Coordinates of C-alpha atoms in Angstrom, one line a residue:
Chain A
X1 CA 113.1 96.6 196.4
X2 CA 112.8 100.1 194.9
X3 CA 111.7 100.2 191.3
X4 CA 112.3 103.3 189.1
X5 CA 109.1 105.1 188.1
X6 CA 107.6 103.7 184.9
X7 CA 109.3 100.3 185.4
X8 CA 106.8 99.0 188.0
X9 CA 104.6 96.2 186.6
X10 CA 106.6 96.1 183.4
X11 CA 108.7 93.2 182.2
X12 CA 112.2 93.5 183.6
X13 CA 115.6 92.2 182.3
X14 CA 114.9 88.7 183.4
X15 CA 111.5 88.5 181.7
X16 CA 112.8 90.1 178.5
X17 CA 115.8 87.8 178.3
X18 CA 113.6 84.7 178.9
X19 CA 111.4 85.9 176.0
X20 CA 114.5 86.5 173.8
X21 CA 115.8 83.0 174.5
X22 CA 112.4 81.5 173.9
X23 CA 112.3 83.3 170.6
X24 CA 115.6 81.6 169.7
X25 CA 118.0 84.5 170.1
X26 CA 121.5 83.0 170.9
X27 CA 122.5 83.6 174.5
X28 CA 125.8 85.2 173.5
X29 CA 123.9 87.7 171.4
X30 CA 121.6 88.5 174.2
X31 CA 124.6 89.1 176.4
X32 CA 126.7 91.2 174.0
X33 CA 123.9 93.1 172.2
X34 CA 121.6 93.4 175.1
X35 CA 123.1 93.3 178.6
X36 CA 126.7 94.5 177.8
X37 CA 125.5 97.1 175.3
X38 CA 123.1 98.3 177.9
X39 CA 125.8 98.5 180.6
X40 CA 128.0 100.4 178.1
X41 CA 125.2 102.9 177.8
X42 CA 124.9 103.1 181.5
X43 CA 128.6 103.8 181.7
X44 CA 128.4 106.6 179.2
X45 CA 125.5 108.2 180.9
X46 CA 127.3 108.0 184.2
X47 CA 130.4 109.6 182.7
X48 CA 128.2 112.4 181.4
X49 CA 126.7 112.9 184.9
X50 CA 123.2 112.1 183.5
X51 CA 122.8 109.3 186.1
X52 CA 124.6 108.6 189.4
X53 CA 125.7 105.6 191.5
X54 CA 122.2 104.6 192.7
X55 CA 121.0 104.3 189.1
X56 CA 124.2 102.3 188.1
X57 CA 123.4 99.9 191.0
X58 CA 119.9 99.5 189.7
X59 CA 121.3 98.7 186.3
X60 CA 123.7 96.2 187.9
X61 CA 120.8 94.7 189.7
X62 CA 119.0 94.2 186.3
X63 CA 122.2 92.7 184.9
X64 CA 122.4 90.2 187.7
X65 CA 118.7 89.3 187.2
X66 CA 119.4 88.9 183.5
X67 CA 122.5 86.9 183.9
X68 CA 120.7 84.5 186.3
X69 CA 118.4 83.7 183.3
X70 CA 121.2 83.5 180.8
X71 CA 123.5 81.4 182.9
X72 CA 121.9 78.0 182.2
X73 CA 122.0 78.8 178.5
X74 CA 125.7 79.6 178.8
X75 CA 126.3 76.4 180.8
X76 CA 124.7 74.4 177.9
X77 CA 127.0 76.1 175.4
X78 CA 130.0 76.0 177.7
X79 CA 130.6 79.8 177.2
X80 CA 133.3 81.3 179.3
X81 CA 132.9 84.4 181.5
X82 CA 134.1 87.7 180.0
X83 CA 137.2 87.3 182.1
X84 CA 138.3 86.9 185.7
X85 CA 138.9 90.0 187.9
X86 CA 140.5 89.5 191.3
X87 CA 139.8 92.4 193.6
X88 CA 140.7 93.3 197.2
X89 CA 141.5 96.2 199.6
X90 CA 145.2 96.4 200.3
X91 CA 146.9 95.6 203.6
X92 CA 145.9 97.8 206.6
X93 CA 142.6 99.0 205.0
X94 CA 139.2 97.7 206.0
X95 CA 137.1 99.9 203.7
X96 CA 135.1 97.9 201.2
X97 CA 132.2 99.9 199.9
X98 CA 134.1 101.1 196.8
X99 CA 135.6 97.6 196.2
X100 CA 132.1 96.0 196.5
X101 CA 130.6 98.5 194.0
X102 CA 133.3 97.7 191.5
X103 CA 132.8 93.9 192.0
X104 CA 129.0 94.2 191.7
X105 CA 129.1 96.2 188.5
X106 CA 131.9 94.0 186.9
X107 CA 130.0 90.9 187.8
X108 CA 126.9 92.4 186.2
X109 CA 128.9 93.0 183.0
X110 CA 129.8 89.3 182.8
X111 CA 133.1 89.2 184.6
X112 CA 133.9 86.4 187.1
X113 CA 134.8 88.4 190.2
X114 CA 137.1 86.9 192.9
X115 CA 136.7 89.1 196.0
X116 CA 139.7 88.7 198.3
X117 CA 138.1 91.0 201.0
X118 CA 139.8 93.7 202.9
X119 CA 143.2 94.0 204.6
X120 CA 144.8 91.8 202.0
X121 CA 148.6 91.2 202.2
X122 CA 150.5 91.0 199.0
X123 CA 150.8 87.2 199.2
X124 CA 147.0 86.9 199.0
X125 CA 146.9 88.9 195.7
X126 CA 149.8 86.9 194.4
X127 CA 148.2 83.5 195.2
X128 CA 145.0 84.6 193.5
X129 CA 146.8 85.7 190.4
X130 CA 148.6 82.4 190.3
X131 CA 145.3 80.5 190.8
X132 CA 143.5 82.4 188.0
X133 CA 145.7 82.5 184.9
X134 CA 144.9 85.5 182.6
X135 CA 143.0 87.4 185.3
X136 CA 143.3 91.1 185.9
X137 CA 143.7 92.4 189.5
X138 CA 142.1 95.4 191.2
X139 CA 143.6 97.0 194.3
X140 CA 141.6 99.4 196.4
X141 CA 142.6 101.8 199.2
X142 CA 140.9 104.6 201.0
X143 CA 143.7 106.1 203.0
X144 CA 147.0 107.7 202.1
X145 CA 148.5 105.5 204.8
X146 CA 147.3 102.3 203.1
X147 CA 147.7 103.2 199.4
X148 CA 151.4 103.0 200.0
X149 CA 150.9 99.3 200.3
X150 CA 149.9 99.0 196.7
X151 CA 153.4 98.8 195.2
X152 CA 154.3 95.7 197.3
X153 CA 151.0 94.1 196.2
X154 CA 151.8 94.8 192.5
X155 CA 155.3 93.4 192.9
X156 CA 154.0 90.2 194.4
X157 CA 151.4 89.8 191.7
X158 CA 153.9 90.3 188.9
X159 CA 156.3 87.9 190.6
X160 CA 153.7 85.3 190.8
X161 CA 152.4 85.8 187.3
X162 CA 154.3 88.3 185.0
X163 CA 152.2 90.4 182.7
X164 CA 149.1 90.4 185.0
X165 CA 147.1 93.6 184.4
X166 CA 146.6 95.6 187.6
X167 CA 144.1 98.4 188.2
X168 CA 144.2 100.7 191.2
X169 CA 141.5 102.9 192.7
X170 CA 140.2 104.6 195.9
X171 CA 139.7 108.1 197.2
X172 CA 143.4 109.1 197.6
X173 CA 144.7 107.4 194.5
X174 CA 145.4 109.4 191.4
X175 CA 146.3 108.6 187.8
X176 CA 149.8 110.0 188.5
X177 CA 150.2 107.7 191.5
X178 CA 149.0 104.7 189.5
X179 CA 151.7 105.4 186.9
X180 CA 154.4 106.0 189.5
X181 CA 153.8 102.6 191.1
X182 CA 153.6 100.7 187.7
X183 CA 149.9 99.9 187.7
X184 CA 148.3 99.4 184.3
X185 CA 145.5 101.7 185.0
X186 CA 143.6 103.9 187.4
X187 CA 139.8 104.0 187.7
X188 CA 138.0 106.8 189.5
X189 CA 134.7 104.9 189.6
X190 CA 133.2 101.4 188.8
X191 CA 132.2 102.2 185.3
X192 CA 135.7 103.5 184.5
X193 CA 137.1 100.3 185.9
X194 CA 134.8 98.4 183.5
X195 CA 135.8 100.5 180.5
X196 CA 139.5 100.2 181.4
X197 CA 139.3 96.4 181.7
X198 CA 137.6 96.2 178.3
X199 CA 140.6 98.1 176.9
X200 CA 143.3 96.1 178.8
X201 CA 141.7 92.7 178.3
X202 CA 140.4 92.5 174.8
X203 CA 137.3 90.3 174.2
X204 CA 138.3 87.2 172.3
X205 CA 136.1 86.7 169.3
Chain B
X1 CA 140.9 134.2 233.5
X2 CA 140.2 131.6 236.1
X3 CA 137.3 130.3 234.1
X4 CA 139.6 129.9 231.0
X5 CA 142.2 128.1 233.0
X6 CA 139.6 125.8 234.6
X7 CA 138.1 125.0 231.1
X8 CA 141.5 124.3 229.6
X9 CA 142.4 122.0 232.5
X10 CA 139.1 120.1 232.5
X11 CA 139.5 116.4 231.9
X12 CA 138.4 114.9 228.6
X13 CA 134.7 114.3 228.3
X14 CA 132.8 111.5 226.7
X15 CA 129.1 111.8 225.7
X16 CA 126.5 109.5 224.3
X17 CA 124.2 110.9 221.5
X18 CA 120.9 109.3 220.7
X19 CA 120.5 108.7 217.0
X20 CA 117.1 110.3 217.0
X21 CA 118.7 113.6 217.8
X22 CA 120.8 113.5 214.6
X23 CA 119.7 115.2 211.5
X24 CA 120.3 113.6 208.1
X25 CA 121.1 116.7 205.9
X26 CA 119.5 116.3 202.5
X27 CA 122.3 118.0 200.5
X28 CA 125.0 116.0 202.4
X29 CA 123.1 112.8 201.8
X30 CA 122.7 113.5 198.1
X31 CA 126.5 114.0 197.8
X32 CA 127.2 110.8 199.8
X33 CA 125.0 109.0 197.3
X34 CA 127.2 110.3 194.5
X35 CA 124.8 113.0 193.2
X36 CA 127.7 115.3 192.6
X37 CA 126.2 118.7 193.1
X38 CA 126.8 121.4 195.7
X39 CA 123.2 122.4 195.8
X40 CA 120.3 120.4 197.4
X41 CA 118.5 118.6 194.7
X42 CA 115.4 116.5 194.4
X43 CA 116.4 112.9 194.5
X44 CA 114.7 110.4 192.2
X45 CA 111.5 109.1 193.8
X46 CA 112.7 105.5 194.0
X47 CA 115.9 106.6 195.8
X48 CA 114.0 108.9 198.2
X49 CA 111.6 106.0 199.0
X50 CA 114.5 103.8 199.8
X51 CA 116.0 106.5 202.0
X52 CA 112.7 106.9 203.8
X53 CA 112.5 103.1 204.3
X54 CA 116.1 102.8 205.5
X55 CA 116.3 105.9 207.8
X56 CA 114.6 104.1 210.7
X57 CA 117.0 101.2 210.2
X58 CA 119.9 103.6 210.4
X59 CA 118.5 105.2 213.6
X60 CA 118.1 101.8 215.2
X61 CA 121.7 100.8 214.4
X62 CA 123.5 104.0 215.3
X63 CA 125.1 104.2 218.6
X64 CA 126.5 107.8 218.8
X65 CA 129.4 108.5 221.1
X66 CA 132.1 111.2 221.2
X67 CA 135.1 112.1 223.3
X68 CA 136.6 115.5 223.3
X69 CA 139.1 117.6 225.2
X70 CA 140.6 121.1 225.2
X71 CA 144.3 120.9 224.6
X72 CA 146.4 124.1 225.1
X73 CA 149.0 124.7 222.5
X74 CA 150.4 127.0 219.9
X75 CA 150.5 126.9 216.1
X76 CA 153.8 127.4 214.3
X77 CA 153.1 127.3 210.6
X78 CA 152.5 123.7 209.7
X79 CA 152.9 122.4 213.2
X80 CA 150.8 122.6 216.4
X81 CA 152.9 122.1 219.5
X82 CA 150.6 121.0 222.4
X83 CA 151.2 121.5 226.1
X84 CA 149.5 118.2 227.1
X85 CA 151.1 115.7 226.8
X86 CA 154.0 118.1 226.9
X87 CA 155.8 118.5 223.6
X88 CA 153.3 116.5 221.6
X89 CA 152.8 117.7 218.1
X90 CA 150.4 117.7 215.2
X91 CA 151.7 118.1 211.7
X92 CA 148.6 119.7 210.3
X93 CA 150.2 121.1 207.1
X94 CA 150.4 124.7 205.9
X95 CA 146.7 125.1 204.8
X96 CA 145.1 123.8 208.1
X97 CA 147.9 125.5 210.0
X98 CA 146.9 128.8 208.5
X99 CA 143.3 128.3 209.6
X100 CA 144.3 127.4 213.1
X101 CA 146.8 130.2 213.6
X102 CA 146.4 132.4 216.7
X103 CA 144.7 129.4 218.4
X104 CA 145.4 129.3 222.2
X105 CA 144.1 125.7 222.4
X106 CA 142.6 123.0 220.3
X107 CA 139.3 121.2 220.8
X108 CA 140.4 117.7 219.9
X109 CA 137.6 115.2 219.3
X110 CA 136.8 111.7 218.2
X111 CA 133.2 110.8 217.3
X112 CA 131.6 107.5 216.1
X113 CA 128.3 106.0 215.3
X114 CA 129.5 102.5 216.2
X115 CA 129.8 99.5 214.0
X116 CA 126.2 98.2 213.8
X117 CA 125.3 100.2 210.8
X118 CA 128.4 99.4 208.8
X119 CA 127.9 95.7 209.4
X120 CA 124.3 95.8 208.2
X121 CA 125.3 97.9 205.2
X122 CA 127.9 95.4 204.3
X123 CA 125.5 92.5 204.7
X124 CA 122.9 94.2 202.5
X125 CA 125.4 95.1 199.8
X126 CA 126.8 91.6 199.6
X127 CA 123.8 89.4 200.4
X128 CA 120.7 91.3 199.5
X129 CA 120.3 94.5 197.6
X130 CA 123.5 96.6 196.8
X131 CA 121.4 99.7 196.5
X132 CA 120.0 99.3 200.0
X133 CA 123.5 98.7 201.3
X134 CA 124.9 101.7 199.6
X135 CA 122.1 104.0 200.8
X136 CA 122.4 102.7 204.4
X137 CA 126.2 103.3 204.2
X138 CA 125.5 106.9 203.0
X139 CA 123.1 107.5 205.8
X140 CA 125.8 106.4 208.2
X141 CA 128.3 108.8 206.6
X142 CA 125.9 111.7 207.0
X143 CA 125.0 110.7 210.6
X144 CA 128.6 110.6 211.8
X145 CA 129.2 114.1 210.3
X146 CA 126.0 115.3 212.1
X147 CA 127.2 113.7 215.3
X148 CA 130.5 115.5 215.1
X149 CA 128.7 118.8 214.5
X150 CA 126.3 118.2 217.4
X151 CA 129.1 117.4 219.8
X152 CA 131.1 120.4 218.7
X153 CA 128.1 122.7 219.0
X154 CA 128.0 121.8 222.7
X155 CA 131.7 122.3 223.1
X156 CA 131.9 125.5 221.2
X157 CA 129.0 127.0 223.2
X158 CA 131.4 126.7 226.2
X159 CA 134.1 128.4 224.2
X160 CA 131.7 131.3 223.5
X161 CA 130.8 131.6 227.2
X162 CA 134.5 132.2 227.8
X163 CA 134.4 135.1 225.4
X164 CA 136.6 133.2 222.9
X165 CA 135.9 132.3 219.3
X166 CA 136.5 129.1 217.3
X167 CA 137.5 127.9 213.8
X168 CA 135.8 125.4 211.6
X169 CA 136.7 121.8 212.2
X170 CA 139.6 120.1 210.5
X171 CA 140.5 116.4 210.3
X172 CA 143.6 114.4 209.2
X173 CA 143.1 114.0 205.4
X174 CA 141.7 117.5 205.0
X175 CA 143.8 119.6 202.6
X176 CA 147.4 118.4 203.0
X177 CA 147.1 117.2 206.6
X178 CA 148.4 113.6 206.3
X179 CA 146.1 110.9 207.7
X180 CA 149.2 109.3 209.2
X181 CA 149.0 112.1 211.8
X182 CA 146.0 110.2 213.3
X183 CA 148.4 108.6 215.8
X184 CA 149.5 112.0 217.1
X185 CA 145.9 113.2 217.3
X186 CA 144.8 110.1 219.2
X187 CA 147.7 110.6 221.6
X188 CA 146.1 113.9 222.8
X189 CA 143.0 111.9 224.1
X190 CA 142.6 109.0 226.6
X191 CA 143.3 105.6 225.1
X192 CA 140.4 104.4 222.9
X193 CA 138.5 107.7 222.8
X194 CA 134.7 107.1 222.3
X195 CA 135.5 103.4 221.9
X196 CA 137.4 104.1 218.6
X197 CA 140.5 102.0 217.9
X198 CA 143.3 103.0 215.6
X199 CA 144.9 100.3 213.5
X200 CA 148.6 100.2 212.7
X201 CA 147.8 101.9 209.3
X202 CA 146.0 104.8 211.0
X203 CA 142.5 103.4 210.2
X204 CA 139.7 104.2 212.7
X205 CA 137.5 101.4 213.7
X206 CA 134.5 101.5 213.7
X207 CA 134.9 102.9 210.2
X208 CA 132.1 105.4 210.6
X209 CA 134.2 107.6 212.9
X210 CA 135.5 111.1 212.7
X211 CA 138.5 112.7 214.4
X212 CA 139.7 116.2 214.2
X213 CA 140.4 119.6 215.8
X214 CA 138.9 123.0 216.2
X215 CA 141.1 126.0 217.0
X216 CA 139.9 128.2 219.9
X217 CA 141.1 131.5 221.3
X218 CA 140.2 135.1 221.6
X219 CA 141.6 136.0 218.1
X220 CA 140.7 133.0 215.8
X221 CA 137.9 133.3 213.4
X222 CA 135.5 130.8 211.7
X223 CA 135.9 130.3 207.9
X224 CA 133.8 128.2 205.7
X225 CA 135.6 125.4 203.8
X226 CA 136.9 126.8 200.6
X227 CA 138.9 125.2 197.7
X228 CA 140.4 128.7 197.3
X229 CA 142.9 128.0 200.1
X230 CA 143.8 124.5 199.1
X231 CA 145.8 123.3 196.1
X232 CA 144.7 119.7 196.0
X233 CA 143.4 119.2 192.4
X234 CA 142.2 115.6 192.9
X235 CA 140.2 116.3 196.0
X236 CA 136.7 114.9 195.8
X237 CA 135.3 118.0 197.6
X238 CA 136.7 120.2 194.8
X239 CA 135.2 117.9 192.2
X240 CA 131.8 118.3 194.0
X241 CA 132.2 122.0 194.1
X242 CA 133.1 122.2 190.4
X243 CA 130.2 119.9 189.3
X244 CA 127.5 122.4 190.0

């Protein structure tokens, strides 16, 4: 594992969180004021081109390590995940790197991610939306020939569970296209997806 | 003249390319990793270390292969009408059509590094370290570009020996050339060129594959890629160029 300079030999997210919990800081506060606040800062620095995808992945790795320590505390308090996000690459498309990046970063930010894989027919998205009430759904495509399969997926999702928020993304997808097909949002990168979800699915206090 | 005719009528060729012969261009790798800058830059030490560690893995997993053929034809604006198979067409769009004009033939190619690297990158990303998976995937993206360049370097050397010139290479998806035209491009080569399959949605498998054309003829000229001749505002290449 590659450790950024200055971080080697220092306590990482897991150690710091274990210490915070041992000091009596509530798990939910560690999550919101520590991990989620940190991920928010990562998103802002990414948007400002101060850091790039490898650094975001390192941050997500730290989030995962931190969440592994937090999870037992959440289980004790029966705290829910930030929300459920169903994600998949649309029918005809086998590209999954972008989809995986989004899944990893959202999971790191406390979302329960349901990954449907690649080449997903509309019915698979619809079934997942029906199985996960209140979820948001992300559709990914890397080709102009496959992004045209997004509208059918959206229609199936909305038929299965009206009002479900749908995000779209992928190299050929644009904000205009997203509007045209009735998606609730378009994300150009994983941190934008996270930001957009935070707007579309407000955190219940 | 006889040499030109013989070259144009030569059957399609398939070549294997050892991974060790491919170069991993530093600037291209930085861009593939998301460091959005047109200039080569010093990567963070921990990223460079990961690249150095994963490059031998990439070389072990890459199986480079390419098929190419010279296809006589003529460019009419947005269309290339090919002589072989007779009447076959490529709808390359106005921008690529302009770059290919005056071509007497196209070098049509498909190149792939196989599916070993993409499978390992996926495994790393989902089961081990996402950063390693992402970096290995980026190494594969750069390698397949290098493979296409290497194969075309050999092919265009033959073009120069004929006294002809050649254009830059263009692929479905470049500028306004629709990726749906992949079917027509593949129809210009033997079935399953270089072992690459085309899905019903026009997706090449293995994913780390490139298809495309180079215009050749006595009057064509080579031009670097430039956003100046393309109006696609959302294109990632344009965003890279603007980010410097």
